[in-house]
Amino acid sequence: ERESRGIGVWRRRGTGGQGARRERDREREREREVKRMHRSCGRLSGVSSSAGVCAAAARRGLPASRRRGGLAQQQHNASVPAPRRVRPRASTEGSSSVLDNLDNLALVKKVALSGKVFQQISAREMFEALIAINQIKSKKPENLSKVLAGNEAGEGGSYWKLVYTVGKKNLNEATSKGTGSVGGNGGNFFPVTAVQNWNEETNRIQNGIFILGVFSLIFSGDFELVDKSAILYFDFDRLDISLGPLSFGFDLPANEERVGKKRPFFIWLHADEDIAIGRGRGGGIAVWKKVDKSYREDEGVYV
């Protein structure tokens, strides 16, 4: 009996010890919950409505997020500013699908004759096509005088708008190391209206900048076209300036050093009824497109 009574006491004591341990475990768990609650409230500093929620949860030993069905987390999310929407950049995907099946010359013509939006998203393709054209030793353009400076319509020759240019540095680097060595678009669409006029009957050239139909700056001079080598030499001897109804001009002094092959020039890589591609004395390459009388009237060019 004593033995059985002792065993019962031992059992009761053992059971009591386990209960104490469970109580201590629960107490530790509450402390951990309170610490997690404090960390959550710390993140919510600055959200005024969260202070009461955190305080009430602390008194109950539970995190605010559990006491209010995730309210603390919702308030935390509300306190974080939404990411700024970034406007997507223009993609070349649309242009690539149109240009994929074109050879280099057809691509340059397509882009040169297109509108400004298509041109901007196709600038890189334009650059790479021009590099390829520049590297090919193709046949010299035929009937250059008629194509570039013909006066069949009696309009004082032909008129060509400068569209796109590639500088000497990028041209040389892409030619020697490949187009991948040149970053960005490689070249630039000319930002203002620049139109050149060649007249085979007078052998005169005009090179003008036109702004909003109210301002113009026009250099003019003689040119010499050597069909065999497809080189057009030129030099300017006069400058005319117009601003609204006001206009004036003056002759430029002759430069004795700029004679013969020392004059500025263009070497023509291609020329047809739509576009012309030439390499200048400065080492760059450029693309022009032919413009008609209606364009010149609309833009106030040589009118």
PDB file of N, CA, C and O in Angstrom, residues 218-278:
ATOM      1  N   ILE A 218      21.626  79.822 -96.974  1.00  0.00           N
ATOM      2  CA  ILE A 218      21.927  79.087 -98.199  1.00  0.00           C
ATOM      3  C   ILE A 218      23.327  79.438 -98.700  1.00  0.00           C
ATOM      4  O   ILE A 218      23.622  80.606 -99.012  1.00  0.00           O
ATOM      5  N   PHE A 219      24.180  78.402 -98.793  1.00  0.00           N
ATOM      6  CA  PHE A 219      25.481  78.532 -99.444  1.00  0.00           C
ATOM      7  C   PHE A 219      25.315  78.103-100.902  1.00  0.00           C
ATOM      8  O   PHE A 219      24.581  77.151-101.198  1.00  0.00           O
ATOM      9  N   SER A 220      26.010  78.775-101.797  1.00  0.00           N
ATOM     10  CA  SER A 220      25.945  78.397-103.212  1.00  0.00           C
ATOM     11  C   SER A 220      27.319  78.527-103.850  1.00  0.00           C
ATOM     12  O   SER A 220      28.185  79.268-103.370  1.00  0.00           O
ATOM     13  N   GLY A 221      27.518  77.764-104.922  1.00  0.00           N
ATOM     14  CA  GLY A 221      28.805  77.786-105.607  1.00  0.00           C
ATOM     15  C   GLY A 221      28.789  76.872-106.824  1.00  0.00           C
ATOM     16  O   GLY A 221      27.736  76.369-107.237  1.00  0.00           O
ATOM     17  N   ASP A 222      29.950  76.631-107.383  1.00  0.00           N
ATOM     18  CA  ASP A 222      30.087  75.777-108.570  1.00  0.00           C
ATOM     19  C   ASP A 222      30.370  74.337-108.151  1.00  0.00           C
ATOM     20  O   ASP A 222      30.922  74.082-107.081  1.00  0.00           O
ATOM     21  N   PHE A 223      29.980  73.401-109.024  1.00  0.00           N
ATOM     22  CA  PHE A 223      30.351  72.002-108.792  1.00  0.00           C
ATOM     23  C   PHE A 223      30.857  71.378-110.083  1.00  0.00           C
ATOM     24  O   PHE A 223      30.569  71.854-111.187  1.00  0.00           O
ATOM     25  N   GLU A 224      31.607  70.325-109.923  1.00  0.00           N
ATOM     26  CA  GLU A 224      32.136  69.557-111.060  1.00  0.00           C
ATOM     27  C   GLU A 224      31.899  68.085-110.781  1.00  0.00           C
ATOM     28  O   GLU A 224      32.334  67.550-109.757  1.00  0.00           O
ATOM     29  N   LEU A 225      31.202  67.422-111.691  1.00  0.00           N
ATOM     30  CA  LEU A 225      30.890  66.004-111.513  1.00  0.00           C
ATOM     31  C   LEU A 225      31.739  65.168-112.456  1.00  0.00           C
ATOM     32  O   LEU A 225      31.701  65.347-113.674  1.00  0.00           O
ATOM     33  N   VAL A 226      32.518  64.255-111.869  1.00  0.00           N
ATOM     34  CA  VAL A 226      33.358  63.350-112.658  1.00  0.00           C
ATOM     35  C   VAL A 226      32.651  62.003-112.696  1.00  0.00           C
ATOM     36  O   VAL A 226      32.687  61.226-111.735  1.00  0.00           O
ATOM     37  N   ASP A 227      31.978  61.734-113.816  1.00  0.00           N
ATOM     38  CA  ASP A 227      31.152  60.521-113.909  1.00  0.00           C
ATOM     39  C   ASP A 227      31.967  59.248-113.747  1.00  0.00           C
ATOM     40  O   ASP A 227      31.514  58.286-113.123  1.00  0.00           O
ATOM     41  N   LYS A 228      33.166  59.229-114.307  1.00  0.00           N
ATOM     42  CA  LYS A 228      33.973  58.009-114.301  1.00  0.00           C
ATOM     43  C   LYS A 228      34.277  57.534-112.894  1.00  0.00           C
ATOM     44  O   LYS A 228      34.224  56.338-112.597  1.00  0.00           O
ATOM     45  N   SER A 229      34.586  58.461-111.998  1.00  0.00           N
ATOM     46  CA  SER A 229      34.924  58.093-110.621  1.00  0.00           C
ATOM     47  C   SER A 229      33.784  58.359-109.651  1.00  0.00           C
ATOM     48  O   SER A 229      33.923  58.113-108.454  1.00  0.00           O
ATOM     49  N   ALA A 230      32.663  58.853-110.165  1.00  0.00           N
ATOM     50  CA  ALA A 230      31.481  59.145-109.340  1.00  0.00           C
ATOM     51  C   ALA A 230      31.799  60.121-108.207  1.00  0.00           C
ATOM     52  O   ALA A 230      31.310  59.980-107.091  1.00  0.00           O
ATOM     53  N   ILE A 231      32.655  61.115-108.520  1.00  0.00           N
ATOM     54  CA  ILE A 231      33.011  62.123-107.526  1.00  0.00           C
ATOM     55  C   ILE A 231      32.440  63.471-107.950  1.00  0.00           C
ATOM     56  O   ILE A 231      32.548  63.868-109.119  1.00  0.00           O
ATOM     57  N   LEU A 232      31.829  64.154-107.000  1.00  0.00           N
ATOM     58  CA  LEU A 232      31.312  65.500-107.248  1.00  0.00           C
ATOM     59  C   LEU A 232      32.101  66.473-106.395  1.00  0.00           C
ATOM     60  O   LEU A 232      32.034  66.437-105.167  1.00  0.00           O
ATOM     61  N   TYR A 233      32.908  67.324-107.060  1.00  0.00           N
ATOM     62  CA  TYR A 233      33.669  68.370-106.371  1.00  0.00           C
ATOM     63  C   TYR A 233      32.829  69.647-106.326  1.00  0.00           C
ATOM     64  O   TYR A 233      32.066  69.943-107.261  1.00  0.00           O
ATOM     65  N   PHE A 234      32.971  70.406-105.260  1.00  0.00           N
ATOM     66  CA  PHE A 234      32.221  71.657-105.169  1.00  0.00           C
ATOM     67  C   PHE A 234      32.952  72.633-104.253  1.00  0.00           C
ATOM     68  O   PHE A 234      33.833  72.266-103.479  1.00  0.00           O
ATOM     69  N   ASP A 235      32.537  73.878-104.341  1.00  0.00           N
ATOM     70  CA  ASP A 235      33.019  74.909-103.423  1.00  0.00           C
ATOM     71  C   ASP A 235      32.000  76.041-103.419  1.00  0.00           C
ATOM     72  O   ASP A 235      31.282  76.244-104.405  1.00  0.00           O
ATOM     73  N   PHE A 236      31.926  76.761-102.337  1.00  0.00           N
ATOM     74  CA  PHE A 236      30.928  77.815-102.201  1.00  0.00           C
ATOM     75  C   PHE A 236      31.568  79.195-102.369  1.00  0.00           C
ATOM     76  O   PHE A 236      32.680  79.439-101.884  1.00  0.00           O
ATOM     77  N   ASP A 237      30.823  80.069-103.044  1.00  0.00           N
ATOM     78  CA  ASP A 237      31.323  81.427-103.241  1.00  0.00           C
ATOM     79  C   ASP A 237      30.320  82.494-102.794  1.00  0.00           C
ATOM     80  O   ASP A 237      30.580  83.689-102.928  1.00  0.00           O
ATOM     81  N   ARG A 238      29.169  82.068-102.257  1.00  0.00           N
ATOM     82  CA  ARG A 238      28.171  83.049-101.835  1.00  0.00           C
ATOM     83  C   ARG A 238      27.337  82.498-100.676  1.00  0.00           C
ATOM     84  O   ARG A 238      27.104  81.287-100.575  1.00  0.00           O
ATOM     85  N   LEU A 239      26.867  83.430 -99.821  1.00  0.00           N
ATOM     86  CA  LEU A 239      25.992  83.088 -98.708  1.00  0.00           C
ATOM     87  C   LEU A 239      24.802  84.039 -98.703  1.00  0.00           C
ATOM     88  O   LEU A 239      24.975  85.255 -98.735  1.00  0.00           O
ATOM     89  N   ASP A 240      23.590  83.460 -98.669  1.00  0.00           N
ATOM     90  CA  ASP A 240      22.355  84.244 -98.601  1.00  0.00           C
ATOM     91  C   ASP A 240      21.574  83.848 -97.354  1.00  0.00           C
ATOM     92  O   ASP A 240      21.412  82.648 -97.058  1.00  0.00           O
ATOM     93  N   ILE A 241      21.064  84.856 -96.644  1.00  0.00           N
ATOM     94  CA  ILE A 241      20.331  84.640 -95.394  1.00  0.00           C
ATOM     95  C   ILE A 241      18.985  85.336 -95.477  1.00  0.00           C
ATOM     96  O   ILE A 241      18.896  86.486 -95.929  1.00  0.00           O
ATOM     97  N   SER A 242      17.930  84.640 -95.027  1.00  0.00           N
ATOM     98  CA  SER A 242      16.592  85.228 -95.012  1.00  0.00           C
ATOM     99  C   SER A 242      15.955  84.983 -93.655  1.00  0.00           C
ATOM    100  O   SER A 242      16.073  83.895 -93.078  1.00  0.00           O
ATOM    101  N   LEU A 243      15.262  86.011 -93.167  1.00  0.00           N
ATOM    102  CA  LEU A 243      14.499  85.905 -91.927  1.00  0.00           C
ATOM    103  C   LEU A 243      13.178  86.631 -92.138  1.00  0.00           C
ATOM    104  O   LEU A 243      13.126  87.860 -92.133  1.00  0.00           O
ATOM    105  N   GLY A 244      12.118  85.841 -92.361  1.00  0.00           N
ATOM    106  CA  GLY A 244      10.834  86.444 -92.680  1.00  0.00           C
ATOM    107  C   GLY A 244      10.938  87.249 -93.962  1.00  0.00           C
ATOM    108  O   GLY A 244      11.460  86.771 -94.976  1.00  0.00           O
ATOM    109  N   PRO A 245      10.484  88.503 -93.950  1.00  0.00           N
ATOM    110  CA  PRO A 245      10.553  89.321 -95.168  1.00  0.00           C
ATOM    111  C   PRO A 245      11.936  89.910 -95.431  1.00  0.00           C
ATOM    112  O   PRO A 245      12.181  90.488 -96.496  1.00  0.00           O
ATOM    113  N   LEU A 246      12.830  89.765 -94.468  1.00  0.00           N
ATOM    114  CA  LEU A 246      14.166  90.342 -94.608  1.00  0.00           C
ATOM    115  C   LEU A 246      15.123  89.327 -95.233  1.00  0.00           C
ATOM    116  O   LEU A 246      15.103  88.135 -94.879  1.00  0.00           O
ATOM    117  N   SER A 247      15.961  89.778 -96.128  1.00  0.00           N
ATOM    118  CA  SER A 247      16.963  88.902 -96.736  1.00  0.00           C
ATOM    119  C   SER A 247      18.166  89.724 -97.175  1.00  0.00           C
ATOM    120  O   SER A 247      18.039  90.894 -97.548  1.00  0.00           O
ATOM    121  N   PHE A 248      19.314  89.108 -97.109  1.00  0.00           N
ATOM    122  CA  PHE A 248      20.539  89.753 -97.574  1.00  0.00           C
ATOM    123  C   PHE A 248      21.545  88.656 -97.894  1.00  0.00           C
ATOM    124  O   PHE A 248      21.399  87.495 -97.494  1.00  0.00           O
ATOM    125  N   GLY A 249      22.578  89.008 -98.644  1.00  0.00           N
ATOM    126  CA  GLY A 249      23.600  88.052 -99.021  1.00  0.00           C
ATOM    127  C   GLY A 249      24.895  88.744 -99.366  1.00  0.00           C
ATOM    128  O   GLY A 249      24.942  89.964 -99.553  1.00  0.00           O
ATOM    129  N   PHE A 250      25.956  87.933 -99.458  1.00  0.00           N
ATOM    130  CA  PHE A 250      27.250  88.510 -99.811  1.00  0.00           C
ATOM    131  C   PHE A 250      28.128  87.414-100.398  1.00  0.00           C
ATOM    132  O   PHE A 250      27.922  86.210-100.162  1.00  0.00           O
ATOM    133  N   ASP A 251      29.103  87.844-101.185  1.00  0.00           N
ATOM    134  CA  ASP A 251      30.050  86.902-101.786  1.00  0.00           C
ATOM    135  C   ASP A 251      31.097  86.491-100.760  1.00  0.00           C
ATOM    136  O   ASP A 251      31.521  87.304 -99.919  1.00  0.00           O
ATOM    137  N   LEU A 252      31.496  85.244-100.844  1.00  0.00           N
ATOM    138  CA  LEU A 252      32.527  84.719 -99.946  1.00  0.00           C
ATOM    139  C   LEU A 252      33.899  84.874-100.586  1.00  0.00           C
ATOM    140  O   LEU A 252      34.035  84.733-101.812  1.00  0.00           O
ATOM    141  N   PRO A 253      34.915  85.151 -99.807  1.00  0.00           N
ATOM    142  CA  PRO A 253      36.268  85.294-100.382  1.00  0.00           C
ATOM    143  C   PRO A 253      36.769  83.966-100.941  1.00  0.00           C
ATOM    144  O   PRO A 253      36.474  82.895-100.394  1.00  0.00           O
ATOM    145  N   ALA A 254      37.488  84.047-102.018  1.00  0.00           N
ATOM    146  CA  ALA A 254      38.014  82.839-102.658  1.00  0.00           C
ATOM    147  C   ALA A 254      39.121  82.226-101.801  1.00  0.00           C
ATOM    148  O   ALA A 254      39.899  82.937-101.163  1.00  0.00           O
ATOM    149  N   ASN A 255      39.157  80.923-101.790  1.00  0.00           N
ATOM    150  CA  ASN A 255      40.202  80.194-101.062  1.00  0.00           C
ATOM    151  C   ASN A 255      41.112  79.530-102.086  1.00  0.00           C
ATOM    152  O   ASN A 255      40.735  78.538-102.723  1.00  0.00           O
ATOM    153  N   GLU A 256      42.294  80.075-102.266  1.00  0.00           N
ATOM    154  CA  GLU A 256      43.197  79.589-103.305  1.00  0.00           C
ATOM    155  C   GLU A 256      43.682  78.165-103.040  1.00  0.00           C
ATOM    156  O   GLU A 256      44.117  77.476-103.971  1.00  0.00           O
ATOM    157  N   GLU A 257      43.619  77.737-101.798  1.00  0.00           N
ATOM    158  CA  GLU A 257      44.068  76.385-101.493  1.00  0.00           C
ATOM    159  C   GLU A 257      43.024  75.331-101.868  1.00  0.00           C
ATOM    160  O   GLU A 257      43.347  74.161-102.029  1.00  0.00           O
ATOM    161  N   ARG A 258      41.760  75.757-102.000  1.00  0.00           N
ATOM    162  CA  ARG A 258      40.699  74.810-102.314  1.00  0.00           C
ATOM    163  C   ARG A 258      40.437  74.830-103.817  1.00  0.00           C
ATOM    164  O   ARG A 258      39.463  75.390-104.305  1.00  0.00           O
ATOM    165  N   VAL A 259      41.346  74.200-104.545  1.00  0.00           N
ATOM    166  CA  VAL A 259      41.212  74.107-105.996  1.00  0.00           C
ATOM    167  C   VAL A 259      41.445  72.653-106.412  1.00  0.00           C
ATOM    168  O   VAL A 259      42.085  71.875-105.691  1.00  0.00           O
ATOM    169  N   GLY A 260      40.916  72.304-107.594  1.00  0.00           N
ATOM    170  CA  GLY A 260      41.118  70.949-108.106  1.00  0.00           C
ATOM    171  C   GLY A 260      40.610  69.889-107.139  1.00  0.00           C
ATOM    172  O   GLY A 260      39.496  69.960-106.605  1.00  0.00           O
ATOM    173  N   LYS A 261      41.454  68.902-106.868  1.00  0.00           N
ATOM    174  CA  LYS A 261      41.061  67.800-105.989  1.00  0.00           C
ATOM    175  C   LYS A 261      41.125  68.161-104.509  1.00  0.00           C
ATOM    176  O   LYS A 261      40.789  67.335-103.660  1.00  0.00           O
ATOM    177  N   LYS A 262      41.552  69.369-104.212  1.00  0.00           N
ATOM    178  CA  LYS A 262      41.576  69.818-102.820  1.00  0.00           C
ATOM    179  C   LYS A 262      40.240  70.410-102.385  1.00  0.00           C
ATOM    180  O   LYS A 262      40.067  70.786-101.233  1.00  0.00           O
ATOM    181  N   ARG A 263      39.294  70.501-103.314  1.00  0.00           N
ATOM    182  CA  ARG A 263      37.973  71.003-102.970  1.00  0.00           C
ATOM    183  C   ARG A 263      37.187  69.947-102.183  1.00  0.00           C
ATOM    184  O   ARG A 263      37.498  68.753-102.241  1.00  0.00           O
ATOM    185  N   PRO A 264      36.162  70.391-101.449  1.00  0.00           N
ATOM    186  CA  PRO A 264      35.269  69.412-100.819  1.00  0.00           C
ATOM    187  C   PRO A 264      34.637  68.530-101.902  1.00  0.00           C
ATOM    188  O   PRO A 264      34.480  68.959-103.055  1.00  0.00           O
ATOM    189  N   PHE A 265      34.239  67.319-101.535  1.00  0.00           N
ATOM    190  CA  PHE A 265      33.668  66.420-102.544  1.00  0.00           C
ATOM    191  C   PHE A 265      32.759  65.375-101.881  1.00  0.00           C
ATOM    192  O   PHE A 265      32.794  65.157-100.673  1.00  0.00           O
ATOM    193  N   PHE A 266      31.976  64.740-102.728  1.00  0.00           N
ATOM    194  CA  PHE A 266      31.207  63.551-102.364  1.00  0.00           C
ATOM    195  C   PHE A 266      31.583  62.440-103.327  1.00  0.00           C
ATOM    196  O   PHE A 266      31.661  62.657-104.540  1.00  0.00           O
ATOM    197  N   ILE A 267      31.822  61.265-102.779  1.00  0.00           N
ATOM    198  CA  ILE A 267      31.987  60.069-103.592  1.00  0.00           C
ATOM    199  C   ILE A 267      30.660  59.319-103.537  1.00  0.00           C
ATOM    200  O   ILE A 267      30.226  58.878-102.462  1.00  0.00           O
ATOM    201  N   TRP A 268      29.999  59.159-104.680  1.00  0.00           N
ATOM    202  CA  TRP A 268      28.661  58.586-104.682  1.00  0.00           C
ATOM    203  C   TRP A 268      28.708  57.063-104.731  1.00  0.00           C
ATOM    204  O   TRP A 268      29.294  56.473-105.640  1.00  0.00           O
ATOM    205  N   LEU A 269      28.110  56.446-103.742  1.00  0.00           N
ATOM    206  CA  LEU A 269      28.022  54.989-103.685  1.00  0.00           C
ATOM    207  C   LEU A 269      26.776  54.481-104.387  1.00  0.00           C
ATOM    208  O   LEU A 269      26.749  53.363-104.898  1.00  0.00           O
ATOM    209  N   HIS A 270      25.748  55.332-104.383  1.00  0.00           N
ATOM    210  CA  HIS A 270      24.497  54.954-105.052  1.00  0.00           C
ATOM    211  C   HIS A 270      23.686  56.211-105.306  1.00  0.00           C
ATOM    212  O   HIS A 270      23.709  57.157-104.519  1.00  0.00           O
ATOM    213  N   ALA A 271      22.945  56.206-106.416  1.00  0.00           N
ATOM    214  CA  ALA A 271      22.019  57.297-106.713  1.00  0.00           C
ATOM    215  C   ALA A 271      20.963  56.779-107.679  1.00  0.00           C
ATOM    216  O   ALA A 271      21.282  56.144-108.688  1.00  0.00           O
ATOM    217  N   ASP A 272      19.699  57.020-107.348  1.00  0.00           N
ATOM    218  CA  ASP A 272      18.602  56.702-108.254  1.00  0.00           C
ATOM    219  C   ASP A 272      17.556  57.807-108.143  1.00  0.00           C
ATOM    220  O   ASP A 272      17.849  58.878-107.607  1.00  0.00           O
ATOM    221  N   GLU A 273      16.361  57.563-108.625  1.00  0.00           N
ATOM    222  CA  GLU A 273      15.336  58.604-108.636  1.00  0.00           C
ATOM    223  C   GLU A 273      14.752  58.880-107.251  1.00  0.00           C
ATOM    224  O   GLU A 273      13.969  59.821-107.097  1.00  0.00           O
ATOM    225  N   ASP A 274      15.114  58.078-106.250  1.00  0.00           N
ATOM    226  CA  ASP A 274      14.546  58.240-104.910  1.00  0.00           C
ATOM    227  C   ASP A 274      15.563  58.670-103.860  1.00  0.00           C
ATOM    228  O   ASP A 274      15.296  59.566-103.057  1.00  0.00           O
ATOM    229  N   ILE A 275      16.718  58.007-103.831  1.00  0.00           N
ATOM    230  CA  ILE A 275      17.711  58.290-102.795  1.00  0.00           C
ATOM    231  C   ILE A 275      19.107  58.372-103.388  1.00  0.00           C
ATOM    232  O   ILE A 275      19.362  57.901-104.502  1.00  0.00           O
ATOM    233  N   ALA A 276      20.004  58.985-102.622  1.00  0.00           N
ATOM    234  CA  ALA A 276      21.421  59.033-102.975  1.00  0.00           C
ATOM    235  C   ALA A 276      22.237  58.768-101.717  1.00  0.00           C
ATOM    236  O   ALA A 276      21.869  59.214-100.625  1.00  0.00           O
ATOM    237  N   ILE A 277      23.330  58.020-101.883  1.00  0.00           N
ATOM    238  CA  ILE A 277      24.219  57.693-100.768  1.00  0.00           C
ATOM    239  C   ILE A 277      25.617  58.138-101.151  1.00  0.00           C
ATOM    240  O   ILE A 277      26.142  57.749-102.209  1.00  0.00           O
ATOM    241  N   GLY A 278      26.235  58.967-100.309  1.00  0.00           N
ATOM    242  CA  GLY A 278      27.557  59.483-100.633  1.00  0.00           C
ATOM    243  C   GLY A 278      28.469  59.550 -99.425  1.00  0.00           C
ATOM    244  O   GLY A 278      28.005  59.675 -98.291  1.00  0.00           O
TER     245      GLY A 278
END
